[in-house]
PDB file of C-alpha atoms in Angstrom:
ATOM      1  CA  UNK A 141      -1.755  20.590   6.464  1.00  0.00           C
ATOM      2  CA  UNK A 142      -1.360  16.971   6.501  1.00  0.00           C
ATOM      3  CA  UNK A 143      -3.563  14.293   6.004  1.00  0.00           C
ATOM      4  CA  UNK A 144      -3.927  10.990   7.643  1.00  0.00           C
ATOM      5  CA  UNK A 145      -5.726   7.962   7.585  1.00  0.00           C
ATOM      6  CA  UNK A 146      -6.854   5.724  10.438  1.00  0.00           C
ATOM      7  CA  UNK A 147      -8.661   2.818   9.878  1.00  0.00           C
ATOM      8  CA  UNK A 148      -9.427  -0.821  11.667  1.00  0.00           C
ATOM      9  CA  UNK A 149      -9.616  -3.728  10.468  1.00  0.00           C
ATOM     10  CA  UNK A 150     -12.942  -5.170  10.424  1.00  0.00           C
ATOM     11  CA  UNK A 151     -14.899  -8.838  10.371  1.00  0.00           C
ATOM     12  CA  UNK A 152     -16.959  -9.462   6.995  1.00  0.00           C
ATOM     13  CA  UNK A 153     -20.082 -10.157   9.097  1.00  0.00           C
ATOM     14  CA  UNK A 154     -21.978  -6.972   9.020  1.00  0.00           C
ATOM     15  CA  UNK A 155     -18.257  -5.140   8.660  1.00  0.00           C
ATOM     16  CA  UNK A 156     -17.996  -4.431  12.781  1.00  0.00           C
ATOM     17  CA  UNK A 157     -14.188  -3.389  13.607  1.00  0.00           C
ATOM     18  CA  UNK A 158     -14.120  -6.071  16.280  1.00  0.00           C
ATOM     19  CA  UNK A 159     -10.338  -7.242  15.379  1.00  0.00           C
ATOM     20  CA  UNK A 160      -7.601  -5.884  16.908  1.00  0.00           C
ATOM     21  CA  UNK A 161      -5.400  -4.542  13.536  1.00  0.00           C
ATOM     22  CA  UNK A 162      -5.131  -0.692  13.353  1.00  0.00           C
ATOM     23  CA  UNK A 163      -3.838   0.906  10.451  1.00  0.00           C
ATOM     24  CA  UNK A 164      -2.462   4.194  10.048  1.00  0.00           C
ATOM     25  CA  UNK A 165      -1.846   5.639   6.279  1.00  0.00           C
ATOM     26  CA  UNK A 166       0.391   8.988   6.257  1.00  0.00           C
ATOM     27  CA  UNK A 167       1.737  11.181   3.943  1.00  0.00           C
ATOM     28  CA  UNK A 168       5.489   9.682   4.766  1.00  0.00           C
ATOM     29  CA  UNK A 169       4.481   5.941   6.065  1.00  0.00           C
ATOM     30  CA  UNK A 170       2.273   3.411   6.942  1.00  0.00           C
ATOM     31  CA  UNK A 171       1.921   2.385  10.080  1.00  0.00           C
ATOM     32  CA  UNK A 172       0.102  -1.614  10.759  1.00  0.00           C
ATOM     33  CA  UNK A 173      -0.566  -2.069  14.854  1.00  0.00           C
ATOM     34  CA  UNK A 174      -1.591  -5.263  15.361  1.00  0.00           C
ATOM     35  CA  UNK A 175      -2.207  -7.818  18.966  1.00  0.00           C
ATOM     36  CA  UNK A 176      -4.134  -7.950  21.988  1.00  0.00           C
ATOM     37  CA  UNK A 177      -1.379  -9.212  24.821  1.00  0.00           C
ATOM     38  CA  UNK A 178       1.400  -9.072  22.243  1.00  0.00           C
ATOM     39  CA  UNK A 179       0.919  -5.321  20.418  1.00  0.00           C
ATOM     40  CA  UNK A 180       3.253  -5.177  17.121  1.00  0.00           C
ATOM     41  CA  UNK A 181       3.995  -2.197  15.292  1.00  0.00           C
ATOM     42  CA  UNK A 182       5.580  -2.323  11.417  1.00  0.00           C
ATOM     43  CA  UNK A 183       5.933   0.745   9.770  1.00  0.00           C
ATOM     44  CA  UNK A 184       6.487   1.041   5.880  1.00  0.00           C
ATOM     45  CA  UNK A 185       8.101   4.294   4.452  1.00  0.00           C
ATOM     46  CA  UNK A 186       6.112   5.579   1.357  1.00  0.00           C
ATOM     47  CA  UNK A 187       9.005   5.485  -0.800  1.00  0.00           C
ATOM     48  CA  UNK A 188       8.857   1.875  -0.350  1.00  0.00           C
ATOM     49  CA  UNK A 189       5.792   1.005  -2.004  1.00  0.00           C
ATOM     50  CA  UNK A 190       6.119   0.183  -5.320  1.00  0.00           C
ATOM     51  CA  UNK A 191       2.347  -0.815  -6.753  1.00  0.00           C
ATOM     52  CA  UNK A 192      -1.256  -0.559  -5.187  1.00  0.00           C
ATOM     53  CA  UNK A 193      -3.965  -2.843  -5.923  1.00  0.00           C
ATOM     54  CA  UNK A 194      -7.396  -2.699  -4.546  1.00  0.00           C
ATOM     55  CA  UNK A 195      -9.561  -5.464  -4.291  1.00  0.00           C
ATOM     56  CA  UNK A 196     -12.982  -6.393  -2.971  1.00  0.00           C
ATOM     57  CA  UNK A 197     -15.058  -9.474  -2.734  1.00  0.00           C
ATOM     58  CA  UNK A 198     -18.640  -9.728  -2.976  1.00  0.00           C
ATOM     59  CA  UNK A 199     -18.681  -9.991   0.753  1.00  0.00           C
ATOM     60  CA  UNK A 200     -16.873  -6.393   1.251  1.00  0.00           C
ATOM     61  CA  UNK A 201     -18.866  -4.751  -1.208  1.00  0.00           C
ATOM     62  CA  UNK A 202     -21.898  -5.755   0.379  1.00  0.00           C
ATOM     63  CA  UNK A 203     -20.930  -4.217   3.528  1.00  0.00           C
ATOM     64  CA  UNK A 204     -19.010  -1.230   1.832  1.00  0.00           C
ATOM     65  CA  UNK A 205     -15.353  -2.827   2.137  1.00  0.00           C
ATOM     66  CA  UNK A 206     -12.342  -3.090   0.529  1.00  0.00           C
ATOM     67  CA  UNK A 207      -8.595  -4.368   0.972  1.00  0.00           C
ATOM     68  CA  UNK A 208      -5.795  -2.940  -0.309  1.00  0.00           C
ATOM     69  CA  UNK A 209      -2.293  -5.105  -1.283  1.00  0.00           C
ATOM     70  CA  UNK A 210       1.013  -2.411  -1.488  1.00  0.00           C
ATOM     71  CA  UNK A 211       3.505  -4.478  -3.178  1.00  0.00           C
ATOM     72  CA  UNK A 212       7.240  -2.791  -1.429  1.00  0.00           C
ATOM     73  CA  UNK A 213      10.823  -2.732  -1.005  1.00  0.00           C
ATOM     74  CA  UNK A 214      10.107  -3.473   2.572  1.00  0.00           C
ATOM     75  CA  UNK A 215      12.064  -6.186   4.105  1.00  0.00           C
ATOM     76  CA  UNK A 216       9.210  -7.520   6.799  1.00  0.00           C
ATOM     77  CA  UNK A 217       6.519  -6.881   4.243  1.00  0.00           C
ATOM     78  CA  UNK A 218       7.094  -7.038   0.772  1.00  0.00           C
ATOM     79  CA  UNK A 219       3.308  -7.586   0.322  1.00  0.00           C
ATOM     80  CA  UNK A 220       1.549  -5.388   2.527  1.00  0.00           C
ATOM     81  CA  UNK A 221      -1.984  -6.302   3.009  1.00  0.00           C
ATOM     82  CA  UNK A 222      -4.268  -3.162   4.294  1.00  0.00           C
ATOM     83  CA  UNK A 223      -7.350  -5.884   5.007  1.00  0.00           C
ATOM     84  CA  UNK A 224     -11.407  -5.205   5.246  1.00  0.00           C
ATOM     85  CA  UNK A 225     -11.441  -1.473   5.205  1.00  0.00           C
ATOM     86  CA  UNK A 226     -13.754   1.420   4.399  1.00  0.00           C
ATOM     87  CA  UNK A 227     -13.129   4.397   2.100  1.00  0.00           C
ATOM     88  CA  UNK A 228     -10.424   1.484   0.156  1.00  0.00           C
ATOM     89  CA  UNK A 229     -10.673   3.180  -3.065  1.00  0.00           C
ATOM     90  CA  UNK A 230      -9.824   6.386  -1.821  1.00  0.00           C
ATOM     91  CA  UNK A 231      -6.785   5.356   0.460  1.00  0.00           C
ATOM     92  CA  UNK A 232      -5.595   3.374  -2.305  1.00  0.00           C
ATOM     93  CA  UNK A 233      -5.316   6.668  -4.808  1.00  0.00           C
ATOM     94  CA  UNK A 234      -3.808   8.330  -1.648  1.00  0.00           C
ATOM     95  CA  UNK A 235      -1.496   5.829  -1.329  1.00  0.00           C
ATOM     96  CA  UNK A 236      -0.636   6.042  -5.028  1.00  0.00           C
ATOM     97  CA  UNK A 237       0.047   9.561  -4.904  1.00  0.00           C
ATOM     98  CA  UNK A 238       1.922  10.036  -1.664  1.00  0.00           C
ATOM     99  CA  UNK A 239       3.852   7.343  -2.688  1.00  0.00           C
ATOM    100  CA  UNK A 240       5.259   8.619  -5.934  1.00  0.00           C
ATOM    101  CA  UNK A 241       5.766  12.023  -4.136  1.00  0.00           C
ATOM    102  CA  UNK A 242       8.164  10.461  -1.557  1.00  0.00           C
ATOM    103  CA  UNK A 243       9.893   8.302  -4.522  1.00  0.00           C
ATOM    104  CA  UNK A 244      10.145  12.242  -6.360  1.00  0.00           C
ATOM    105  CA  UNK A 245      11.734  13.589  -2.659  1.00  0.00           C
ATOM    106  CA  UNK A 246      14.342  11.170  -2.074  1.00  0.00           C
ATOM    107  CA  UNK A 247      15.145  10.698  -5.721  1.00  0.00           C
ATOM    108  CA  UNK A 248      14.485   7.255  -5.604  1.00  0.00           C
ATOM    109  CA  UNK A 249      12.405   6.727  -8.772  1.00  0.00           C
ATOM    110  CA  UNK A 250      12.694   3.566 -10.815  1.00  0.00           C
ATOM    111  CA  UNK A 251      13.262   4.190 -14.423  1.00  0.00           C
ATOM    112  CA  UNK A 252      12.608   0.320 -16.665  1.00  0.00           C
ATOM    113  CA  UNK A 253      14.355   1.094 -20.040  1.00  0.00           C
ATOM    114  CA  UNK A 254      14.005   4.219 -20.394  1.00  0.00           C
ATOM    115  CA  UNK A 255      16.104   4.590 -23.996  1.00  0.00           C
ATOM    116  CA  UNK A 256      16.269   1.305 -24.563  1.00  0.00           C
ATOM    117  CA  UNK A 257      15.892   0.481 -28.499  1.00  0.00           C
ATOM    118  CA  UNK A 258      15.163  -2.821 -29.952  1.00  0.00           C
ATOM    119  CA  UNK A 259      18.295  -5.522 -29.800  1.00  0.00           C
ATOM    120  CA  UNK A 260      18.424  -4.681 -33.828  1.00  0.00           C
ATOM    121  CA  UNK A 261      20.356  -1.091 -32.704  1.00  0.00           C
ATOM    122  CA  UNK A 262      23.082  -2.950 -31.052  1.00  0.00           C
ATOM    123  CA  UNK A 263      26.040  -3.209 -33.686  1.00  0.00           C
ATOM    124  CA  UNK A 264      28.430  -5.699 -31.190  1.00  0.00           C
ATOM    125  CA  UNK A 265      25.618  -8.378 -30.209  1.00  0.00           C
ATOM    126  CA  UNK A 266      25.880 -11.112 -32.706  1.00  0.00           C
TER     127      UNK A 266
END
């Protein structure tokens, strides 16, 4: 069973969804649809998401909204903003979990400094 979140960007004033931005978050992809006259659809695969951040200003908290920042390896949106949405904490956790699973599936997990010792361990370093 696949899980999918569909959220609309909302105004901070009363949290109403009168914008023309829609976010679709699936297990393998994040899609951002924007525009009225010129529709733009932008996709980012989950395995490209490297880090996720959740922010909520005082105004967002007052109307039950939040913003998610996804730092990605995508060329069009290295910093993907999912702005002023409901259920932002649950969606952030979903993105974290699914992006990790997608990286493991594709074997693209970044392993930084694994097995690196201190500089003193290297004999040839002068």
